[in-house]
Amino acid sequence: MTFDELAAQAAPPSERVLRRRYVVRRLLRSPTFLVGAGIVLFWIFMALFSTHVTRFGPLDIDPYHTLKALSRLHWFGTDENGRDVLARTLAGARSVLVVAPLAAVFCLFFGGTIGLISGYYKGYTDEIIMRFVDVLLSLPVIVAAIVVVSAFSSHTQGSPGAQAAVVILVIGILFTPPVARTIRAAVVSEREKEYVQAARLRGERAPFIMVAEILPNILAPIIVEGTVRLGYAVFTAATLSFLGFGVQAPSPDWGLTISLDRTVIQVAWWTVLFPALALASLVVGANLLADGVRKVLSE
Amino acid sequence: MSDARESRLTIGSDAPVLSIDDLRVTFVRRDLDLPVVRGVSLEIGAGETYGLVGESGCGKTTLAMALMRYLPANGRIDGGSIALDGEDMLAVSRERLREIRGTKMAMVYQDPATALNPALRVGAQIAEVYRFHGGLSKADALERARAALERVAMPDPAATLRRYPFQLSGGQQQRVVIAMALAGDPRLLVLDEPTTGLDATVEAEVLDLIAELRERIDASILLISHNLGLVARMCKRVGVMYAGRIVEDGPARDLLTDPRHPYTMGLLRCVPRFGMRKDQAGLVPIPGFLPRLGSGLEGCVFSPRCELATDDCRESEPELDHWSDAERARRARCYHSDQVSGMRAAAAERAPGAAATSAGGALEISNLGKIFRDGRRRIVAVNDVSLAVAPGEILGLVGESGSGKTTLAGCVTGLLKPDDGSIRFAGQELPRSVAQRGSERLRAIQMVFQNPDSTLNPAWSAGAILGRAVNRLGGLRGAARRARVEDLARRVRVEPQHLEAKPGELSGGQKQRIAIARAFAGSPTLVICDEPASALDVSVQASILNLLAELQASGGISYIFISHDLAVVRYLSDRIAVMYLAELMEIGGAEAVFTPPQHPYTEALMSAIPTIDFAHPRRRIPLRGAVPSLSAPPSGCRFHTRCHRMLGAVCIEQEPPWQDVGEGHAYRCHIPADELCDLQVAAAAGDPE
């Protein structure tokens, strides 16, 4: 028996812990991830605390100093209402950083659920769901979003919260198909594994297998998909507000500001340039973040 | 780490084709330096066949890769030298290296299916070698390619040139790969696990080819394998590798009959020899684990797992020639070489005999059929199979891949729904789908899967996995559940602290133990074991087989034991069923199936196993042709296309009857039992190899 006892001896310590430490170390050494995370964190900080940092409030009107160029007092100049562009640019992160992450969470939730069901049941269920997803996927995102948001506009008039909710839901739903596809592919390969067979063999129900058995093992693609969708959501939310279907004036939202102030671009380019740069930096930051996470997790 | 150079014994002819001296290879993984090959020296003479044996992770493939200068980007050669035909392989230029690969040495990889480009015709791929190295025109190169295929005994070489790899069988693909490797007339041919993953009969076909080529070509061969039997059959000299070092080398026959290193002895003791039975002798696993790469190694690397180890072994490592016998050209890296032969006796610990009582059937399968539909194609994966498993009996199920063994098992568990026939369990009809079976039957029929890496949910701890199974199958909760989990862990010899661990932290053997414990959570009466040990290293395989035998004997449980390894099946089973192309070909007692009269297919399968038994070489029966497609099975007897005992038209036209030999032994063939028995006894007495 001594042999078997020896045979059952401890395996050397933890591959899993090593792997986790390694992932963190790699992330902290990836310039892509670090730059992306830096930019995103900067904007999150600004969305929360910009009013404590800037001299002026984003909504403070000063009728005597409209369209002033860059100066020591107004680093980024002022707009046609005499509002400080720096304060507005920094505060403009707020609306987009509420809408985009929530929309990303929604599309992960819907897409994840659909992907799990579709990939787990296979057969006709899969076929029907995925064809429906294909239809949704073929819609041009912006056009579809405009249609839905305007359809709801009469109900949400006067309530910025409700309006934002509609935008979040619409973006979330429109981003569901690509997420559903990715998750489905991961589920399909996972469900054939023997531990799933073993679960079926002890009479586990389908929801349990999907949520408790499969879901924890497809977290990597879910995380990657989430960060990728975040970048797209920022972009889409800004586009919608640029077109006038998002938050309404006097919000310092970037898309909205660019849209409204482009009429004065020839005399006061700074009113458009700085919000545009801010928007671009957040989109780039989110994409860099996504790229870094994807590279490290897919190793 | 001792870096003393190993003294070299010159063996064979004077100028070695390959000479490796103190080679060190290190891999960098997750920023850590992992020494994989740690000072290996070996020489291969002209025309010599050298075998390198060892378990996975011992560095044998890395050695071959370093030799070909094919190391991946994270691998580097740290020291030592490689000389091929006197040329320093570590100093050659890139240009020269391209010339050398192919013309001076060539490699055949494990999986022929991935070694060939699926988008190119076979002819174009072989011709490429001649065009690249010989500078021949397209037409000339194709002509040479045809000759190359002829040389590897490919049937109809001209037609094969125009085929794509997927149109060839596994054995034929490997022939093509070998033909390509030989195309540049290399001085050294490196074969890395050339038959692993191929079916037994295909393996035998490839080995026959290599054995035959060995006589005809003047290349030296380096054969890498984990299979001692295979190396014994093919090689004149053998080196045994462990943890990046050669621990013993010498002439194959001498080394394997009289091992001088405890590791070699350990390897020999943990594989069942063909003909060994569980009630005669137990397998002796090698305790412990291969040292983790990069961990500090002091003293003899094998000492933590060695039953002969003393303080000397733990303090300093012996040289490879610590024990040597110049006359027999033998060396061993061990302080206690003279005690190794004594390990044998201590090993004969017996596994308890199984008490098979054949009163009534635990499981009765009748006329079972399963059809898979792929578009319009119908693939009959199991066709009209009837068999019974008695309570407390181990039924071994053997056959080549695609024979339907796993599908049959799937139907019994209910994971697959059969299309035809019925399965009765404990006297009652079993519902077809696992979802309709109810907890009592789920508890009673459980399964142990093949792949230790996917059998456990990587996100769950071992304890949680067992706990859930105990809860679902045993209906226990709270303290009773915890007690039962601990009891199960004890029975499969997993330490309680490992119940906290997730599968990624457990070794392959431990994972399989947990999987076995999971199957036994609700005290089943029938356990289906689908190749439970074949993905594990031999030293671990032995302990898993012992555990399965012990659990079965203690509880009177029935097993359906699926394996492609005939020696393992014979060792463990009470009765054996042989499947070929979705049909049952033969069924009978474990010994009866392996003695005449036996189905010609079983006869061929049996002859295909490479053996370490030098005293009784087995006669080889080559199977002709490839396994026919399941979507268009041959008429009459399904085996007639490959049968060496085919009678004639009757085999093609009529389905063979069951020939009853008595005592539950029956086979499906047109040749009557006494006639077949005479034929087979005569053949065995005739030409032994």
PDB file of N, CA and C in Angstrom, chain A residues 1 3-16 18-19 22 25 29 190 193-195 197-198 200-205 208 212-214 216-217, chain B residues 29-31 285 287-289 292 307 349 413 415 434 442 446-447 449-451 454-460 468-469 472-473 493 495 498 502 504-505 510 518:
ATOM      1  N   MET A   1       0.822  -1.222   0.000  1.00  0.00           N
ATOM      2  CA  MET A   1       0.000   0.000   0.000  1.00  0.00           C
ATOM      3  C   MET A   1       0.852   1.266   0.000  1.00  0.00           C
ATOM      4  N   PHE A   3       3.102   2.177  -1.780  1.00  0.00           N
ATOM      5  CA  PHE A   3       3.278   2.729  -3.110  1.00  0.00           C
ATOM      6  C   PHE A   3       2.143   3.639  -3.492  1.00  0.00           C
ATOM      7  N   ASP A   4       0.933   3.120  -3.235  1.00  0.00           N
ATOM      8  CA  ASP A   4      -0.235   3.906  -3.628  1.00  0.00           C
ATOM      9  C   ASP A   4      -0.322   5.180  -2.805  1.00  0.00           C
ATOM     10  N   GLU A   5       0.103   5.057  -1.555  1.00  0.00           N
ATOM     11  CA  GLU A   5       0.075   6.257  -0.729  1.00  0.00           C
ATOM     12  C   GLU A   5       1.026   7.302  -1.309  1.00  0.00           C
ATOM     13  N   LEU A   6       2.191   6.810  -1.694  1.00  0.00           N
ATOM     14  CA  LEU A   6       3.146   7.719  -2.313  1.00  0.00           C
ATOM     15  C   LEU A   6       2.590   8.294  -3.613  1.00  0.00           C
ATOM     16  N   ALA A   7       1.896   7.425  -4.342  1.00  0.00           N
ATOM     17  CA  ALA A   7       1.366   7.847  -5.636  1.00  0.00           C
ATOM     18  C   ALA A   7       0.344   8.954  -5.471  1.00  0.00           C
ATOM     19  N   ALA A   8      -0.292   8.984  -4.304  1.00  0.00           N
ATOM     20  CA  ALA A   8      -1.338   9.971  -4.096  1.00  0.00           C
ATOM     21  C   ALA A   8      -0.814  11.257  -3.462  1.00  0.00           C
ATOM     22  N   GLN A   9       0.489  11.305  -3.316  1.00  0.00           N
ATOM     23  CA  GLN A   9       1.153  12.469  -2.722  1.00  0.00           C
ATOM     24  C   GLN A   9       0.831  13.799  -3.424  1.00  0.00           C
ATOM     25  N   ALA A  10       1.185  14.864  -2.746  1.00  0.00           N
ATOM     26  CA  ALA A  10       0.864  16.193  -3.262  1.00  0.00           C
ATOM     27  C   ALA A  10       1.516  16.489  -4.608  1.00  0.00           C
ATOM     28  N   ALA A  11       0.728  17.078  -5.491  1.00  0.00           N
ATOM     29  CA  ALA A  11       1.318  17.618  -6.709  1.00  0.00           C
ATOM     30  C   ALA A  11       1.930  18.952  -6.313  1.00  0.00           C
ATOM     31  N   PRO A  12       2.992  19.358  -6.991  1.00  0.00           N
ATOM     32  CA  PRO A  12       3.592  20.651  -6.667  1.00  0.00           C
ATOM     33  C   PRO A  12       2.568  21.773  -6.827  1.00  0.00           C
ATOM     34  N   PRO A  13       2.765  22.909  -6.162  1.00  0.00           N
ATOM     35  CA  PRO A  13       1.669  23.870  -5.984  1.00  0.00           C
ATOM     36  C   PRO A  13       1.172  24.539  -7.271  1.00  0.00           C
ATOM     37  N   SER A  14       0.024  24.815  -7.172  1.00  0.00           N
ATOM     38  CA  SER A  14      -0.919  25.603  -7.937  1.00  0.00           C
ATOM     39  C   SER A  14      -0.565  26.219  -9.282  1.00  0.00           C
ATOM     40  N   GLU A  15      -0.944  25.522 -10.311  1.00  0.00           N
ATOM     41  CA  GLU A  15      -0.836  26.022 -11.677  1.00  0.00           C
ATOM     42  C   GLU A  15      -1.750  27.233 -11.873  1.00  0.00           C
ATOM     43  N   ARG A  16      -2.922  27.171 -11.209  1.00  0.00           N
ATOM     44  CA  ARG A  16      -3.945  28.202 -11.409  1.00  0.00           C
ATOM     45  C   ARG A  16      -3.480  29.552 -10.855  1.00  0.00           C
ATOM     46  N   LEU A  18      -0.403  30.427 -10.348  1.00  0.00           N
ATOM     47  CA  LEU A  18       0.690  30.891 -11.206  1.00  0.00           C
ATOM     48  C   LEU A  18       0.143  31.578 -12.434  1.00  0.00           C
ATOM     49  N   ARG A  19      -0.868  30.971 -13.014  1.00  0.00           N
ATOM     50  CA  ARG A  19      -1.451  31.491 -14.245  1.00  0.00           C
ATOM     51  C   ARG A  19      -2.071  32.869 -13.983  1.00  0.00           C
ATOM     52  N   TYR A  22       0.521  35.388 -13.514  1.00  0.00           N
ATOM     53  CA  TYR A  22       1.158  35.637 -14.793  1.00  0.00           C
ATOM     54  C   TYR A  22       0.319  36.590 -15.638  1.00  0.00           C
ATOM     55  N   ARG A  25       0.718  40.018 -14.280  1.00  0.00           N
ATOM     56  CA  ARG A  25       2.052  40.532 -14.590  1.00  0.00           C
ATOM     57  C   ARG A  25       2.150  40.949 -16.056  1.00  0.00           C
ATOM     58  N   ARG A  29       2.671  44.662 -17.792  1.00  0.00           N
ATOM     59  CA  ARG A  29       3.838  44.910 -18.624  1.00  0.00           C
ATOM     60  C   ARG A  29       3.463  45.237 -20.054  1.00  0.00           C
ATOM     61  N   GLU A 190     -17.350  24.099 -25.563  1.00  0.00           N
ATOM     62  CA  GLU A 190     -17.278  23.719 -24.157  1.00  0.00           C
ATOM     63  C   GLU A 190     -18.263  22.594 -23.825  1.00  0.00           C
ATOM     64  N   LYS A 193     -17.364  18.910 -23.876  1.00  0.00           N
ATOM     65  CA  LYS A 193     -16.355  18.377 -22.968  1.00  0.00           C
ATOM     66  C   LYS A 193     -16.972  17.385 -21.995  1.00  0.00           C
ATOM     67  N   GLU A 194     -16.094  16.550 -21.470  1.00  0.00           N
ATOM     68  CA  GLU A 194     -16.597  15.422 -20.695  1.00  0.00           C
ATOM     69  C   GLU A 194     -17.242  15.842 -19.380  1.00  0.00           C
ATOM     70  N   TYR A 195     -16.823  16.969 -18.814  1.00  0.00           N
ATOM     71  CA  TYR A 195     -17.439  17.353 -17.548  1.00  0.00           C
ATOM     72  C   TYR A 195     -18.902  17.722 -17.731  1.00  0.00           C
ATOM     73  N   GLN A 197     -20.823  16.176 -19.995  1.00  0.00           N
ATOM     74  CA  GLN A 197     -21.448  14.858 -20.099  1.00  0.00           C
ATOM     75  C   GLN A 197     -21.673  14.290 -18.686  1.00  0.00           C
ATOM     76  N   ALA A 198     -20.655  14.464 -17.853  1.00  0.00           N
ATOM     77  CA  ALA A 198     -20.760  13.936 -16.496  1.00  0.00           C
ATOM     78  C   ALA A 198     -21.905  14.607 -15.754  1.00  0.00           C
ATOM     79  N   ARG A 200     -24.636  15.837 -17.118  1.00  0.00           N
ATOM     80  CA  ARG A 200     -25.890  15.273 -17.644  1.00  0.00           C
ATOM     81  C   ARG A 200     -26.130  13.903 -17.045  1.00  0.00           C
ATOM     82  N   LEU A 201     -25.044  13.178 -16.854  1.00  0.00           N
ATOM     83  CA  LEU A 201     -25.136  11.813 -16.352  1.00  0.00           C
ATOM     84  C   LEU A 201     -25.555  11.773 -14.890  1.00  0.00           C
ATOM     85  N   ARG A 202     -25.438  12.894 -14.166  1.00  0.00           N
ATOM     86  CA  ARG A 202     -25.983  12.868 -12.812  1.00  0.00           C
ATOM     87  C   ARG A 202     -27.292  13.640 -12.751  1.00  0.00           C
ATOM     88  N   GLY A 203     -27.886  13.840 -13.927  1.00  0.00           N
ATOM     89  CA  GLY A 203     -29.251  14.352 -13.979  1.00  0.00           C
ATOM     90  C   GLY A 203     -29.388  15.837 -13.727  1.00  0.00           C
ATOM     91  N   GLU A 204     -28.327  16.603 -13.987  1.00  0.00           N
ATOM     92  CA  GLU A 204     -28.439  18.056 -13.808  1.00  0.00           C
ATOM     93  C   GLU A 204     -29.359  18.646 -14.884  1.00  0.00           C
ATOM     94  N   ARG A 205     -30.094  19.707 -14.488  1.00  0.00           N
ATOM     95  CA  ARG A 205     -30.969  20.363 -15.457  1.00  0.00           C
ATOM     96  C   ARG A 205     -30.168  21.329 -16.311  1.00  0.00           C
ATOM     97  N   PHE A 208     -28.843  24.715 -14.932  1.00  0.00           N
ATOM     98  CA  PHE A 208     -27.721  24.527 -14.024  1.00  0.00           C
ATOM     99  C   PHE A 208     -26.433  24.295 -14.821  1.00  0.00           C
ATOM    100  N   ALA A 212     -23.865  27.101 -14.076  1.00  0.00           N
ATOM    101  CA  ALA A 212     -22.867  26.705 -13.083  1.00  0.00           C
ATOM    102  C   ALA A 212     -21.691  25.950 -13.691  1.00  0.00           C
ATOM    103  N   GLU A 213     -21.946  25.195 -14.756  1.00  0.00           N
ATOM    104  CA  GLU A 213     -20.862  24.394 -15.310  1.00  0.00           C
ATOM    105  C   GLU A 213     -20.134  25.127 -16.442  1.00  0.00           C
ATOM    106  N   ILE A 214     -20.898  25.631 -17.407  1.00  0.00           N
ATOM    107  CA  ILE A 214     -20.257  26.178 -18.610  1.00  0.00           C
ATOM    108  C   ILE A 214     -19.814  27.626 -18.414  1.00  0.00           C
ATOM    109  N   PRO A 216     -18.698  29.615 -16.006  1.00  0.00           N
ATOM    110  CA  PRO A 216     -17.403  29.997 -15.411  1.00  0.00           C
ATOM    111  C   PRO A 216     -16.219  29.700 -16.324  1.00  0.00           C
ATOM    112  N   ASN A 217     -16.407  28.819 -17.302  1.00  0.00           N
ATOM    113  CA  ASN A 217     -15.288  28.445 -18.162  1.00  0.00           C
ATOM    114  C   ASN A 217     -15.228  29.242 -19.457  1.00  0.00           C
TER     115      ASN A 217
ATOM    116  N   ARG B  29       9.297  29.801 -20.007  1.00  0.00           N
ATOM    117  CA  ARG B  29       7.842  29.832 -19.974  1.00  0.00           C
ATOM    118  C   ARG B  29       7.417  30.741 -18.835  1.00  0.00           C
ATOM    119  N   ARG B  30       6.541  31.656 -19.143  1.00  0.00           N
ATOM    120  CA  ARG B  30       6.095  32.637 -18.155  1.00  0.00           C
ATOM    121  C   ARG B  30       7.288  33.228 -17.397  1.00  0.00           C
ATOM    122  N   ASP B  31       8.263  33.649 -18.149  1.00  0.00           N
ATOM    123  CA  ASP B  31       9.448  34.328 -17.613  1.00  0.00           C
ATOM    124  C   ASP B  31      10.328  33.443 -16.734  1.00  0.00           C
ATOM    125  N   PRO B 285       2.727   0.524  -9.904  1.00  0.00           N
ATOM    126  CA  PRO B 285       2.927   1.880 -10.407  1.00  0.00           C
ATOM    127  C   PRO B 285       4.201   2.484  -9.843  1.00  0.00           C
ATOM    128  N   PRO B 287       5.612   5.367  -7.857  1.00  0.00           N
ATOM    129  CA  PRO B 287       4.985   6.366  -6.990  1.00  0.00           C
ATOM    130  C   PRO B 287       5.453   7.779  -7.335  1.00  0.00           C
ATOM    131  N   GLY B 288       4.697   8.764  -6.891  1.00  0.00           N
ATOM    132  CA  GLY B 288       5.128  10.157  -7.034  1.00  0.00           C
ATOM    133  C   GLY B 288       4.949  10.704  -8.431  1.00  0.00           C
ATOM    134  N   PHE B 289       5.617  11.819  -8.677  1.00  0.00           N
ATOM    135  CA  PHE B 289       5.448  12.533  -9.936  1.00  0.00           C
ATOM    136  C   PHE B 289       6.794  12.833 -10.564  1.00  0.00           C
ATOM    137  N   ARG B 292       8.696  18.722 -11.256  1.00  0.00           N
ATOM    138  CA  ARG B 292       8.251  19.879 -12.015  1.00  0.00           C
ATOM    139  C   ARG B 292       9.451  20.562 -12.641  1.00  0.00           C
ATOM    140  N   GLU B 307      12.367   3.212  -4.881  1.00  0.00           N
ATOM    141  CA  GLU B 307      12.307   2.416  -3.665  1.00  0.00           C
ATOM    142  C   GLU B 307      13.696   1.991  -3.191  1.00  0.00           C
ATOM    143  N   GLU B 349       2.660  -8.217  -5.882  1.00  0.00           N
ATOM    144  CA  GLU B 349       1.532  -8.048  -4.978  1.00  0.00           C
ATOM    145  C   GLU B 349       0.271  -8.324  -5.795  1.00  0.00           C
ATOM    146  N   THR B 413     -25.284   4.653 -21.415  1.00  0.00           N
ATOM    147  CA  THR B 413     -25.419   5.719 -20.418  1.00  0.00           C
ATOM    148  C   THR B 413     -26.630   6.599 -20.667  1.00  0.00           C
ATOM    149  N   LEU B 415     -26.534   9.054 -22.822  1.00  0.00           N
ATOM    150  CA  LEU B 415     -26.068  10.327 -23.378  1.00  0.00           C
ATOM    151  C   LEU B 415     -26.360  10.375 -24.872  1.00  0.00           C
ATOM    152  N   VAL B 434     -31.064   9.912 -21.127  1.00  0.00           N
ATOM    153  CA  VAL B 434     -30.634  10.084 -19.746  1.00  0.00           C
ATOM    154  C   VAL B 434     -31.628  10.960 -18.973  1.00  0.00           C
ATOM    155  N   LEU B 442     -29.802   6.744 -12.685  1.00  0.00           N
ATOM    156  CA  LEU B 442     -28.618   7.586 -12.881  1.00  0.00           C
ATOM    157  C   LEU B 442     -27.537   7.187 -11.895  1.00  0.00           C
ATOM    158  N   GLN B 446     -22.950   4.747 -14.109  1.00  0.00           N
ATOM    159  CA  GLN B 446     -22.064   5.901 -14.189  1.00  0.00           C
ATOM    160  C   GLN B 446     -20.920   5.644 -15.155  1.00  0.00           C
ATOM    161  N   MET B 447     -20.140   6.668 -15.405  1.00  0.00           N
ATOM    162  CA  MET B 447     -19.121   6.551 -16.437  1.00  0.00           C
ATOM    163  C   MET B 447     -17.831   7.239 -16.014  1.00  0.00           C
ATOM    164  N   PHE B 449     -14.571   8.902 -17.850  1.00  0.00           N
ATOM    165  CA  PHE B 449     -14.238   9.325 -19.200  1.00  0.00           C
ATOM    166  C   PHE B 449     -12.747   9.221 -19.478  1.00  0.00           C
ATOM    167  N   GLN B 450     -12.420   9.447 -20.752  1.00  0.00           N
ATOM    168  CA  GLN B 450     -11.050   9.221 -21.194  1.00  0.00           C
ATOM    169  C   GLN B 450     -10.075  10.335 -20.819  1.00  0.00           C
ATOM    170  N   ASN B 451     -10.494  11.584 -21.063  1.00  0.00           N
ATOM    171  CA  ASN B 451      -9.529  12.680 -21.009  1.00  0.00           C
ATOM    172  C   ASN B 451      -9.494  13.335 -19.631  1.00  0.00           C
ATOM    173  N   SER B 454     -10.369  17.168 -19.384  1.00  0.00           N
ATOM    174  CA  SER B 454     -11.678  17.785 -19.570  1.00  0.00           C
ATOM    175  C   SER B 454     -12.759  17.070 -18.771  1.00  0.00           C
ATOM    176  N   THR B 455     -12.391  16.051 -18.035  1.00  0.00           N
ATOM    177  CA  THR B 455     -13.413  15.291 -17.328  1.00  0.00           C
ATOM    178  C   THR B 455     -13.913  16.030 -16.088  1.00  0.00           C
ATOM    179  N   LEU B 456     -13.081  16.939 -15.560  1.00  0.00           N
ATOM    180  CA  LEU B 456     -13.499  17.724 -14.397  1.00  0.00           C
ATOM    181  C   LEU B 456     -13.696  19.173 -14.816  1.00  0.00           C
ATOM    182  N   ASN B 457     -14.710  19.811 -14.249  1.00  0.00           N
ATOM    183  CA  ASN B 457     -14.938  21.219 -14.549  1.00  0.00           C
ATOM    184  C   ASN B 457     -13.800  22.053 -13.960  1.00  0.00           C
ATOM    185  N   PRO B 458     -13.042  22.755 -14.827  1.00  0.00           N
ATOM    186  CA  PRO B 458     -11.865  23.480 -14.332  1.00  0.00           C
ATOM    187  C   PRO B 458     -12.211  24.584 -13.346  1.00  0.00           C
ATOM    188  N   ALA B 459     -13.463  25.010 -13.322  1.00  0.00           N
ATOM    189  CA  ALA B 459     -13.837  26.118 -12.449  1.00  0.00           C
ATOM    190  C   ALA B 459     -14.225  25.639 -11.049  1.00  0.00           C
ATOM    191  N   TRP B 460     -14.389  24.333 -10.876  1.00  0.00           N
ATOM    192  CA  TRP B 460     -14.841  23.808  -9.589  1.00  0.00           C
ATOM    193  C   TRP B 460     -13.682  23.152  -8.859  1.00  0.00           C
ATOM    194  N   ARG B 468     -21.117  17.735  -5.199  1.00  0.00           N
ATOM    195  CA  ARG B 468     -22.294  17.816  -6.065  1.00  0.00           C
ATOM    196  C   ARG B 468     -22.752  16.413  -6.486  1.00  0.00           C
ATOM    197  N   ALA B 469     -21.781  15.569  -6.832  1.00  0.00           N
ATOM    198  CA  ALA B 469     -22.130  14.211  -7.250  1.00  0.00           C
ATOM    199  C   ALA B 469     -22.760  13.435  -6.096  1.00  0.00           C
ATOM    200  N   ARG B 472     -26.318  14.792  -5.701  1.00  0.00           N
ATOM    201  CA  ARG B 472     -27.250  14.400  -6.757  1.00  0.00           C
ATOM    202  C   ARG B 472     -27.486  12.898  -6.783  1.00  0.00           C
ATOM    203  N   LEU B 473     -26.386  12.137  -6.651  1.00  0.00           N
ATOM    204  CA  LEU B 473     -26.498  10.695  -6.844  1.00  0.00           C
ATOM    205  C   LEU B 473     -26.742   9.953  -5.528  1.00  0.00           C
ATOM    206  N   ARG B 493      -7.664   7.314  -2.863  1.00  0.00           N
ATOM    207  CA  ARG B 493      -6.351   7.749  -2.383  1.00  0.00           C
ATOM    208  C   ARG B 493      -5.990   9.142  -2.864  1.00  0.00           C
ATOM    209  N   GLU B 495      -5.489  12.822  -1.177  1.00  0.00           N
ATOM    210  CA  GLU B 495      -5.336  13.433   0.138  1.00  0.00           C
ATOM    211  C   GLU B 495      -6.421  14.481   0.364  1.00  0.00           C
ATOM    212  N   HIS B 498      -6.247  17.959  -1.072  1.00  0.00           N
ATOM    213  CA  HIS B 498      -6.428  18.157  -2.509  1.00  0.00           C
ATOM    214  C   HIS B 498      -7.870  18.400  -2.889  1.00  0.00           C
ATOM    215  N   LYS B 502      -8.347  23.047  -7.418  1.00  0.00           N
ATOM    216  CA  LYS B 502      -9.086  22.964  -8.674  1.00  0.00           C
ATOM    217  C   LYS B 502      -8.320  22.050  -9.621  1.00  0.00           C
ATOM    218  N   GLY B 504      -6.888  22.308 -12.371  1.00  0.00           N
ATOM    219  CA  GLY B 504      -5.638  22.798 -12.930  1.00  0.00           C
ATOM    220  C   GLY B 504      -4.438  22.598 -12.023  1.00  0.00           C
ATOM    221  N   GLU B 505      -4.692  22.376 -10.745  1.00  0.00           N
ATOM    222  CA  GLU B 505      -3.591  22.194  -9.799  1.00  0.00           C
ATOM    223  C   GLU B 505      -3.303  20.724  -9.540  1.00  0.00           C
ATOM    224  N   GLN B 510      -4.274  12.299 -10.561  1.00  0.00           N
ATOM    225  CA  GLN B 510      -5.183  12.748  -9.504  1.00  0.00           C
ATOM    226  C   GLN B 510      -6.542  13.135 -10.076  1.00  0.00           C
ATOM    227  N   ARG B 518     -16.045  10.393  -8.474  1.00  0.00           N
ATOM    228  CA  ARG B 518     -17.323  10.996  -8.848  1.00  0.00           C
ATOM    229  C   ARG B 518     -18.282   9.927  -9.368  1.00  0.00           C
TER     230      ARG B 518
END
